[in-house]
Short mmCIF file of C-alpha atoms and ligand atoms in Angstrom, two decimals:
data_model
loop_
_atom_site.label_atom_id
_atom_site.label_comp_id
_atom_site.label_asym_id
_atom_site.label_seq_id
_atom_site.Cartn_x
_atom_site.Cartn_y
_atom_site.Cartn_z
CA UNK F 1 13.24 -13.15 -24.61
CA UNK F 2 12.96 -10.33 -21.65
CA UNK F 3 15.35 -12.46 -19.31
CA UNK F 4 12.31 -12.28 -16.73
CA UNK F 5 10.47 -13.74 -18.83
CA UNK F 6 12.79 -16.93 -19.08
CA UNK F 7 13.11 -16.95 -15.26
CA UNK F 8 9.40 -17.47 -15.11
CA UNK F 9 9.23 -19.85 -17.42
CA UNK F 10 11.94 -22.01 -15.93
CA UNK F 11 10.35 -21.52 -12.78
CA UNK F 12 6.76 -22.88 -13.81
CA UNK F 13 8.85 -25.93 -15.02
CA UNK F 14 10.42 -26.40 -11.58
CA UNK F 15 9.38 -29.93 -9.94
CA UNK F 16 8.95 -27.54 -6.50
CA UNK F 17 9.30 -23.97 -6.23
CA UNK F 18 10.13 -21.79 -3.08
CA UNK F 19 7.54 -19.47 -2.63
CA UNK F 20 6.95 -16.41 0.01
CA UNK F 21 3.67 -16.14 0.77
CA UNK F 22 2.46 -12.60 2.31
CA UNK F 23 -0.86 -11.33 3.88
CA UNK F 24 -1.47 -8.52 5.91
CA UNK F 25 -5.21 -8.62 7.34
CA UNK F 26 -7.91 -6.75 8.55
CA UNK F 27 -6.51 -6.51 12.10
CA UNK F 28 -3.58 -4.37 10.61
CA UNK F 29 -1.14 -6.27 13.33
CA UNK F 30 1.54 -6.86 10.95
CA UNK F 31 2.79 -8.75 7.76
CA UNK F 32 2.82 -12.70 7.64
CA UNK F 33 6.01 -14.09 5.67
CA UNK F 34 5.18 -17.64 4.66
CA UNK F 35 8.47 -19.32 3.15
CA UNK F 36 6.77 -22.19 1.23
CA UNK F 37 8.02 -25.08 -0.62
CA UNK F 38 5.82 -26.28 -2.72
CA UNK F 39 5.62 -29.18 -4.92
CA UNK F 40 3.23 -30.08 -7.58
CA UNK F 41 -0.05 -28.39 -8.76
CA UNK F 42 -3.61 -28.92 -8.40
CA UNK F 43 -4.83 -31.51 -5.76
CA UNK F 44 -1.32 -33.14 -6.10
CA UNK F 45 0.16 -30.06 -4.67
CA UNK F 46 2.23 -30.66 -1.39
CA UNK F 47 3.10 -27.68 0.94
CA UNK F 48 6.06 -27.52 3.25
CA UNK F 49 6.31 -24.40 5.59
CA UNK F 50 10.01 -23.90 6.27
CA UNK F 51 9.87 -20.34 7.68
CA UNK F 52 7.30 -17.79 9.50
CA UNK F 53 7.46 -14.80 11.06
CA UNK F 54 4.75 -11.73 11.49
CA UNK F 55 6.82 -8.30 11.47
CA UNK F 56 4.49 -5.78 13.28
CA UNK F 57 3.79 -2.76 11.69
CA UNK F 58 4.88 0.17 13.11
CA UNK F 59 2.28 2.59 14.97
CA UNK F 60 2.57 5.41 12.45
CA UNK F 61 2.07 2.85 9.34
CA UNK F 62 -0.99 1.35 11.17
CA UNK F 63 -2.27 4.87 11.72
CA UNK F 64 -1.76 5.60 8.14
CA UNK F 65 -3.65 2.42 6.87
CA UNK F 66 -6.50 3.53 9.33
CA UNK F 67 -7.40 6.70 8.01
CA UNK F 68 -8.29 5.07 4.66
CA UNK F 69 -8.99 2.12 5.87
CA UNK F 70 -13.19 0.95 5.07
CA UNK F 71 -13.74 4.66 4.74
CA UNK F 72 -15.98 6.32 2.28
CA UNK F 73 -14.87 9.50 2.41
CA UNK F 74 -10.78 9.51 2.36
CA UNK F 75 -7.61 11.94 1.66
CA UNK F 76 -7.26 10.60 -2.53
CA UNK F 77 -3.65 11.79 -2.33
CA UNK F 78 -3.06 9.79 0.76
CA UNK F 79 -4.14 6.89 -0.76
CA UNK F 80 -2.00 7.31 -3.74
CA UNK F 81 0.97 7.50 -1.91
CA UNK F 82 -0.23 4.63 0.50
CA UNK F 83 -0.26 2.37 -2.19
CA UNK F 84 3.22 3.05 -3.24
CA UNK F 85 4.54 3.07 0.46
CA UNK F 86 3.02 -0.29 1.65
CA UNK F 87 4.85 -1.62 -1.44
CA UNK F 88 7.84 -0.38 -0.39
CA UNK F 89 7.60 -1.28 3.25
CA UNK F 90 6.43 -4.49 2.71
CA UNK F 91 9.61 -5.04 0.41
CA UNK F 92 12.01 -3.86 3.25
CA UNK F 93 10.06 -6.29 5.45
CA UNK F 94 10.60 -9.18 2.82
CA UNK F 95 14.39 -8.10 2.68
CA UNK F 96 14.39 -8.31 6.70
CA UNK F 97 12.76 -11.71 7.33
CA UNK F 98 14.96 -13.41 4.20
CA UNK F 99 18.53 -11.82 5.80
CA UNK F 100 17.01 -13.03 9.44
CA UNK F 101 16.51 -16.64 8.02
CA UNK F 102 20.05 -16.40 6.44
CA UNK F 103 18.52 -16.00 2.77
CA UNK F 104 19.14 -14.14 -0.21
CA UNK F 105 16.64 -13.32 -2.45
CA UNK F 106 18.04 -15.20 -5.32
CA UNK F 107 17.03 -18.08 -3.32
CA UNK F 108 13.23 -17.26 -3.71
CA UNK F 109 11.60 -18.35 -6.62
CA UNK F 110 8.32 -16.13 -6.44
CA UNK F 111 6.51 -13.63 -4.27
CA UNK F 112 2.84 -14.15 -3.42
CA UNK F 113 1.75 -10.73 -2.08
CA UNK F 114 -2.49 -10.32 -0.90
CA UNK F 115 -1.70 -6.78 -0.09
CA UNK F 116 -3.67 -4.93 2.57
CA UNK F 117 -7.24 -4.63 1.74
CA UNK F 118 -8.28 -0.72 2.33
CA UNK F 119 -12.05 -1.16 0.90
CA UNK F 120 -14.26 -4.23 -0.20
CA UNK F 121 -17.62 -3.31 -2.06
CA UNK F 122 -19.20 -6.33 -3.37
CA UNK F 123 -22.82 -5.42 -4.75
CA UNK F 124 -24.05 -7.87 -1.99
CA UNK F 125 -22.41 -5.30 0.66
CA UNK F 126 -23.03 -1.98 -0.90
CA UNK F 127 -26.44 -2.76 -2.15
CA UNK F 128 -25.53 -0.19 -5.35
CA UNK F 129 -25.92 -2.02 -8.39
CA UNK F 130 -24.68 1.20 -10.61
CA UNK F 131 -21.24 -0.53 -9.75
CA UNK F 132 -20.12 -3.79 -10.37
CA UNK F 133 -18.40 -5.99 -7.34
CA UNK F 134 -15.18 -4.44 -6.68
CA UNK F 135 -12.36 -4.62 -3.89
CA UNK F 136 -9.01 -3.01 -3.27
CA UNK F 137 -5.91 -3.97 -2.26
CA UNK F 138 -3.20 -1.63 -1.96
CA UNK F 139 0.86 -2.53 -1.52
CA UNK F 140 1.82 -2.15 -5.29
CA UNK F 141 3.88 -5.18 -6.42
CA UNK F 142 6.18 -3.42 -8.87
CA UNK F 143 7.43 -1.80 -5.69
CA UNK F 144 8.11 -5.21 -4.28
CA UNK F 145 9.39 -6.69 -7.02
CA UNK F 146 11.85 -4.08 -8.12
CA UNK F 147 12.98 -3.72 -4.69
CA UNK F 148 13.45 -7.49 -3.93
CA UNK F 149 14.64 -8.50 -7.42
CA UNK F 150 11.84 -11.10 -7.17
CA UNK F 151 9.10 -11.83 -9.51
CA UNK F 152 5.94 -10.79 -7.42
CA UNK F 153 2.28 -12.02 -8.02
CA UNK F 154 -0.50 -9.98 -6.53
CA UNK F 155 -3.85 -8.48 -6.49
CA UNK F 156 -5.31 -12.10 -6.65
CA UNK F 157 -9.01 -10.64 -5.58
CA UNK F 158 -9.63 -8.72 -9.17
CA UNK F 159 -9.30 -11.85 -11.23
CA UNK F 160 -11.88 -13.69 -9.22
CA UNK F 161 -14.28 -10.82 -9.38
CA UNK F 162 -13.42 -10.17 -13.19
CA UNK F 163 -14.70 -13.88 -13.67
CA UNK F 164 -17.78 -13.28 -11.90
CA UNK F 165 -16.53 -14.06 -8.04
CA UNK F 166 -17.10 -11.44 -5.16
CA UNK F 167 -13.38 -11.08 -4.67
CA UNK F 168 -13.52 -13.36 -1.18
CA UNK F 169 -13.12 -15.49 0.50
CA UNK F 170 -10.57 -17.19 -1.71
CA UNK F 171 -9.78 -19.52 1.26
CA UNK F 172 -11.65 -22.28 -0.70
CA UNK F 173 -8.84 -22.85 -3.31
CA UNK F 174 -6.12 -23.55 -1.09
CA UNK F 175 -7.95 -25.72 1.11
CA UNK F 176 -9.39 -27.75 -1.39
CA UNK F 177 -6.39 -28.56 -2.86
CA UNK F 178 -4.29 -29.20 0.29
CA UNK F 179 -6.69 -30.30 3.18
CA UNK F 180 -9.25 -32.52 1.66
CA UNK F 181 -9.72 -35.51 3.21
CA UNK F 182 -10.49 -38.99 1.78
CA UNK F 183 -13.23 -39.51 5.08
CA UNK F 184 -13.83 -36.77 7.13
CA UNK F 185 -15.84 -33.74 6.67
CA UNK F 186 -13.76 -30.81 7.47
CA UNK F 187 -14.68 -26.76 8.43
CA UNK F 188 -11.55 -24.62 8.55
CA UNK F 189 -12.41 -21.98 10.24
CA UNK F 190 -10.35 -19.07 10.45
CA UNK F 191 -10.87 -16.47 13.17
CA UNK F 192 -9.21 -13.09 11.68
CA UNK F 193 -10.54 -9.60 11.38
CA UNK F 194 -13.84 -11.01 9.78
CA UNK F 195 -14.35 -14.50 10.24
CA UNK F 196 -15.13 -16.87 7.72
CA UNK F 197 -14.59 -20.63 7.00
CA UNK F 198 -13.91 -23.33 4.42
CA UNK F 199 -16.08 -26.23 4.13
CA UNK F 200 -14.44 -29.12 2.88
CA UNK F 201 -16.95 -32.56 2.57
CA UNK F 202 -15.02 -35.63 2.54
CA UNK F 203 -13.37 -36.53 -0.97
CA UNK F 204 -16.50 -38.14 -2.94
CA UNK F 205 -19.21 -36.59 -1.05
CA UNK F 206 -21.76 -35.06 -3.47
CA UNK F 207 -22.14 -32.01 -1.98
CA UNK F 208 -19.71 -29.06 -2.80
CA UNK F 209 -16.67 -27.40 -1.23
CA UNK F 210 -16.96 -23.65 -0.47
CA UNK F 211 -15.57 -20.89 1.29
CA UNK F 212 -17.85 -18.23 3.36
CA UNK F 213 -17.49 -14.82 5.14
CA UNK F 214 -19.35 -15.39 8.52
CA UNK F 215 -19.24 -12.19 10.61
CA UNK F 216 -17.05 -10.16 12.77
CA UNK F 217 -14.14 -12.47 13.93
CA UNK F 218 -11.52 -9.82 16.19
CA UNK F 219 -12.46 -6.87 13.95
CA UNK F 220 -15.34 -5.11 16.30
CA UNK F 221 -13.51 -6.16 19.69
CA UNK F 222 -10.42 -4.75 17.96
CA UNK F 223 -12.00 -1.59 17.05
CA UNK F 224 -13.54 -1.06 20.44
CA UNK F 225 -10.08 -2.08 22.52
CA UNK F 226 -8.50 0.98 20.13
CA UNK F 227 -11.17 3.44 20.75
CA UNK F 228 -11.38 3.24 24.65
CA UNK F 229 -7.80 1.96 25.49
CA UNK F 230 -5.89 2.47 23.01
CA UNK F 231 -4.74 -1.35 22.57
CA UNK F 232 -4.73 -3.67 19.81
CA UNK F 233 -6.78 -6.09 20.92
CA UNK F 234 -8.56 -7.67 23.96
CA UNK F 235 -5.36 -9.88 24.96
CA UNK F 236 -6.66 -12.89 26.25
CA UNK F 237 -9.93 -11.94 26.24
CA UNK F 238 -9.33 -10.25 29.62
CA UNK F 239 -11.77 -7.15 29.62
CA UNK F 240 -14.74 -9.47 27.93
CA UNK F 241 -14.21 -11.86 30.89
CA UNK F 242 -14.55 -9.27 33.59
CA UNK F 243 -17.84 -8.56 32.04
CA UNK F 244 -21.45 -9.72 31.63
CA UNK F 245 -23.12 -10.63 28.43
CA UNK F 246 -26.16 -8.61 27.93
CA UNK F 247 -28.59 -10.30 26.21
CA UNK F 248 -30.41 -7.40 24.69
CA UNK F 249 -27.58 -5.58 22.80
CA UNK F 250 -26.29 -9.40 21.66
CA UNK F 251 -29.81 -9.81 20.18
CA UNK F 252 -29.64 -6.22 18.34
CA UNK F 253 -26.25 -7.25 17.24
CA UNK F 254 -27.26 -10.49 15.90
CA UNK F 255 -30.28 -8.22 14.15
CA UNK F 256 -28.22 -8.15 10.82
CA UNK F 257 -29.59 -9.14 7.49
CA UNK F 258 -26.24 -10.18 6.37
CA UNK F 259 -26.46 -13.11 8.77
CA UNK F 260 -29.10 -14.67 7.53
CA UNK F 261 -28.03 -14.84 3.92
CA UNK F 262 -27.49 -18.21 2.24
CA UNK F 263 -23.67 -19.39 1.77
CA UNK F 264 -21.42 -18.43 0.71
CA UNK F 265 -20.94 -14.77 1.21
CA UNK F 266 -18.48 -12.04 2.11
CA UNK F 267 -18.36 -8.95 4.43
CA UNK F 268 -15.84 -6.66 5.89
CA UNK F 269 -15.46 -4.19 8.42
CA UNK F 270 -17.08 -1.80 6.28
CA UNK F 271 -20.59 -3.23 8.04
CA UNK F 272 -18.85 -5.09 10.96
CA UNK F 273 -17.55 -1.94 12.98
CA UNK F 274 -17.51 0.73 15.66
CA UNK F 275 -20.76 2.40 14.20
CA UNK F 276 -22.56 -0.36 13.54
CA UNK F 277 -21.90 -1.33 17.41
CA UNK F 278 -22.61 2.30 18.34
CA UNK F 279 -26.38 2.66 16.43
CA UNK F 280 -27.21 -0.61 18.04
CA UNK F 281 -26.46 0.45 21.44
CA UNK F 282 -28.26 3.89 20.71
CA UNK F 283 -31.50 2.13 19.35
CA UNK F 284 -31.88 0.83 22.60
CA UNK F 285 -30.36 3.16 25.22
CA UNK F 286 -28.05 1.07 26.15
CA UNK F 287 -24.88 3.51 26.83
CA UNK F 288 -25.23 2.68 30.40
CA UNK F 289 -23.49 -0.33 29.81
CA UNK F 290 -20.00 -0.95 30.95
CA UNK F 291 -16.93 -1.55 28.57
CA UNK F 292 -16.85 -4.96 30.46
CA UNK F 293 -20.34 -5.86 29.50
CA UNK F 294 -19.91 -4.66 26.19
CA UNK F 295 -16.79 -6.54 25.18
CA UNK F 296 -18.14 -9.38 26.79
CA UNK F 297 -21.20 -9.26 24.47
CA UNK F 298 -19.09 -7.95 21.00
CA UNK F 299 -17.38 -11.65 22.35
CA UNK F 300 -20.22 -13.83 22.73
CA UNK F 301 -21.56 -12.03 19.24
CA UNK F 302 -18.53 -13.16 17.36
CA UNK F 303 -18.75 -16.57 18.74
CA UNK F 304 -22.24 -16.94 17.94
CA UNK F 305 -22.21 -15.81 14.39
CA UNK F 306 -19.94 -18.53 13.68
CA UNK F 307 -21.11 -20.89 15.80
CA UNK F 308 -24.66 -19.91 13.81
CA UNK F 309 -22.58 -20.38 10.74
CA UNK F 310 -21.28 -23.82 11.48
CA UNK F 311 -24.39 -25.21 12.40
CA UNK F 312 -26.09 -24.18 9.28
CA UNK F 313 -23.54 -25.82 7.04
CA UNK F 314 -23.27 -29.14 9.07
CA UNK F 315 -26.85 -29.83 9.62
CA UNK F 316 -27.17 -32.63 7.49
CA UNK F 317 -23.94 -34.20 8.36
CA UNK F 318 -23.14 -37.11 10.61
CA UNK F 319 -19.90 -35.89 11.84
CA UNK F 320 -17.37 -33.26 11.17
CA UNK F 321 -14.71 -31.76 12.57
CA UNK F 322 -13.63 -27.93 13.17
CA UNK F 323 -10.02 -26.59 12.30
CA UNK F 324 -9.49 -23.27 13.54
CA UNK F 325 -7.02 -20.71 12.21
CA UNK F 326 -6.17 -17.04 12.74
CA UNK F 327 -5.45 -15.08 15.78
CA UNK F 328 -9.18 -15.88 17.10
CA UNK F 329 -7.29 -19.26 17.99
CA UNK F 330 -5.77 -17.49 20.66
CA UNK F 331 -9.02 -15.70 22.19
CA UNK F 332 -9.49 -18.01 24.82
CA UNK F 333 -13.23 -16.75 25.51
CA UNK F 334 -13.87 -17.36 21.87
CA UNK F 335 -12.64 -20.75 21.91
CA UNK F 336 -14.54 -21.74 25.08
CA UNK F 337 -17.71 -21.21 23.40
CA UNK F 338 -16.95 -23.32 20.37
CA UNK F 339 -15.75 -26.28 22.07
CA UNK F 340 -18.73 -26.04 24.54
CA UNK F 341 -20.88 -25.80 21.12
CA UNK F 342 -18.88 -28.62 19.13
CA UNK F 343 -17.60 -31.02 22.18
CA UNK F 344 -14.52 -33.11 20.96
CA UNK F 345 -15.09 -31.36 17.29
CA UNK F 346 -12.87 -28.40 17.76
CA UNK F 347 -9.15 -28.72 17.22
CA UNK F 348 -6.29 -26.27 15.83
CA UNK F 349 -5.36 -26.09 12.65
CA UNK F 350 -1.79 -26.96 13.64
CA UNK F 351 -3.11 -30.64 13.74
CA UNK F 352 -2.95 -30.34 9.65
CA UNK F 353 0.39 -29.88 10.04
CA UNK F 354 0.56 -25.98 9.27
CA UNK F 355 1.03 -23.18 11.73
CA UNK F 356 -2.43 -21.60 12.25
CA UNK F 357 -1.18 -18.06 12.29
CA UNK F 358 0.71 -18.77 8.77
CA UNK F 359 -2.73 -20.20 7.07
CA UNK F 360 -3.75 -17.30 4.97
CA UNK F 361 0.16 -16.18 4.10
CA UNK F 362 0.48 -19.95 2.77
CA UNK F 363 -2.88 -19.71 0.60
CA UNK F 364 -1.77 -16.98 -1.50
CA UNK F 365 1.72 -18.98 -1.94
CA UNK F 366 -0.59 -21.67 -3.35
CA UNK F 367 -2.37 -19.44 -5.44
CA UNK F 368 0.49 -18.23 -6.94
CA UNK F 369 1.95 -21.96 -7.39
CA UNK F 370 -1.53 -22.39 -9.28
CA UNK F 371 -0.90 -19.14 -11.44
CA UNK F 372 2.27 -20.55 -12.88
CA UNK F 373 1.87 -24.39 -12.93
CA UNK F 374 -1.44 -24.80 -12.43
CA UNK F 375 -4.75 -25.85 -14.28
CA UNK F 376 -7.95 -23.58 -13.35
CA UNK F 377 -9.89 -27.10 -14.41
CA UNK F 378 -8.70 -28.54 -10.87
CA UNK F 379 -10.79 -25.84 -8.87
CA UNK F 380 -13.82 -26.46 -11.04
CA UNK F 381 -15.85 -27.99 -8.22
CA UNK F 382 -15.76 -25.67 -5.80
CA UNK F 383 -19.16 -23.90 -5.17
CA UNK F 384 -19.73 -20.15 -6.84
CA UNK F 385 -15.62 -19.86 -6.95
CA UNK F 386 -14.87 -19.34 -10.58
CA UNK F 387 -12.33 -21.76 -11.98
CA UNK F 388 -9.39 -19.41 -12.74
CA UNK F 389 -5.96 -18.59 -11.73
CA UNK F 390 -5.11 -15.41 -10.02
CA UNK F 391 -2.82 -12.69 -9.37
CA UNK F 392 -0.72 -9.90 -11.67
CA UNK F 393 2.61 -10.68 -12.29
CA UNK F 394 5.36 -7.82 -11.42
CA UNK F 395 8.74 -8.25 -13.25
CA UNK F 396 11.73 -6.58 -11.16
CA UNK F 397 13.59 -5.46 -14.31
N1 LIG I 1 -3.95 -13.44 23.00
C1 LIG I 1 -5.05 -13.40 22.03
N2 LIG I 1 -5.77 -12.91 23.05
C2 LIG I 1 -6.98 -12.03 22.18
N3 LIG I 1 -7.00 -12.00 20.90
C3 LIG I 1 -6.03 -12.42 19.95
C4 LIG I 1 -4.82 -12.80 20.50
N4 LIG I 1 -3.82 -12.77 19.63
C5 LIG I 1 -4.37 -12.47 18.49
N5 LIG I 1 -5.60 -12.28 18.54
C6 LIG I 1 -6.36 -11.69 17.77
O1 LIG I 1 -5.89 -12.17 16.57
C7 LIG I 1 -6.20 -10.88 15.82
C8 LIG I 1 -4.80 -10.97 14.87
O2 LIG I 1 -5.32 -12.04 14.09
P1 LIG I 1 -5.04 -12.30 12.45
O3 LIG I 1 -3.70 -12.03 12.13
O4 LIG I 1 -5.50 -13.61 12.01
O5 LIG I 1 -5.87 -11.17 11.98
P2 LIG I 1 -6.04 -10.58 10.35
O6 LIG I 1 -4.89 -11.35 9.67
O7 LIG I 1 -5.92 -9.36 10.06
O8 LIG I 1 -7.37 -11.44 9.67
P3 LIG I 1 -8.16 -11.23 8.28
O9 LIG I 1 -8.10 -12.92 8.23
O10 LIG I 1 -9.18 -10.75 8.72
O11 LIG I 1 -6.82 -10.64 7.55
C9 LIG I 1 -5.32 -9.90 16.55
O12 LIG I 1 -5.86 -8.34 16.44
C10 LIG I 1 -6.49 -9.98 18.05
O13 LIG I 1 -7.21 -9.41 17.80
C1 LIG I 2 -11.84 -8.53 1.17
C2 LIG I 2 -10.88 -9.42 1.97
O1 LIG I 2 -9.83 -9.10 1.92
N1 LIG I 2 -11.32 -10.18 2.72
C3 LIG I 2 -10.60 -11.03 3.54
C4 LIG I 2 -11.32 -10.56 5.35
O2 LIG I 2 -10.29 -11.54 5.69
C5 LIG I 2 -11.25 -12.62 5.99
C6 LIG I 2 -12.27 -12.49 5.40
O3 LIG I 2 -12.50 -11.01 4.90
C7 LIG I 2 -11.80 -13.03 3.66
O4 LIG I 2 -13.17 -12.78 2.95
C8 LIG I 2 -10.33 -12.52 3.15
O5 LIG I 2 -9.71 -13.08 3.50
C9 LIG I 2 -9.33 -14.36 3.72
C10 LIG I 2 -7.63 -14.68 3.20
C11 LIG I 2 -10.10 -15.32 1.91
O6 LIG I 2 -10.20 -14.39 1.17
O7 LIG I 2 -10.05 -16.35 2.05
#
């Protein structure tokens, strides 16, 4: 038998597994690396986040990805090269993280790599019904497996699409297995480049769990700050706090059919981007607005799309709690608007025992755990989410 297959079989039989979850998101800030100790599988899964680090990308790496990110026309040769380059770069960052933790590759059972989304194209977003739903994450996992010597699972979203889904969001699977509560209705809100939440009705409820994208989390704000100030973000909402929300622009931004679609749904920076903003500004000759006013309005746009989504999902509920993860948790103006709308109902995801910044990387570790040791039957009650395991397996030898 192939020794790697033998290793995989042994790992699948272990009572617990040490899995490195990797996430590189739409904000392109860096590679999230979460060392997760996972025991059991399915609803009996227990996860302990042993270590977590985000290793920042170099500017040239980030700028290369930006040349192909969410664009219709790109340089094919660049895409081809960057796919391998992201894989080998992620491998180097993994080895750097392990060394800083005093761990050897041999200590790790599996890597679960999300990769880097460069284009997300469900029919609901492209409106092009000639082609099936599709999505593309790069960072080839064979490069990761060979360079780290660790069996690597990757490309999770393709299976979701192959089995009838739109490839995102996938958070429902991990959230449902780990964070469902016998008494509390929960909204697990992730404010990344794109905001999304998982709705977890209390266990035993007739309602089904599901995950849905909501709209722009940080992505348009980040793009605006990068274009006008060369900065990666509006840190601590400093720029937005200097401005005033322009209601005419806000109404234009909110006038988008995606925002009225039912749940679950998926989107990306393919829709919510600077072109989206500039078109709304041009439509009403709002070019005169100050950059501070535009940032204040963009911040409120992101907050409103999340608030409206949460209100829609919880209209029939007597009580619920919102647990916030993702980088937007650190945006004080976004959080202020959420807390004012849902008093005493908004808290950090850290209160569920996991570092909020590590949540998405942990999700992929859980998906890999389910693939090697789980049973798709355990996730058949998640709304509009195929009951399948996900991820391709790359062997080091
Ligand atoms: N102190 C802060 N002030 C304002 N915004 C912040 C702060 N810290 C982080 N952010 C925002 O969070 C972003 C990073 O969040 P995160 O890592 O969740 O994004 P991501 O992983 O790319 O998201 P996605 O879920 O789309 O993949 C930053 O780009 C920035 O917009
Ligand atoms: C195509 C893609 O990468 N989508 C991401 C993105 O980032 C947030 C939101 O849009 C979510 O749909 C998804 O990631 C999370 C981890 C998910 O699949 O649940």
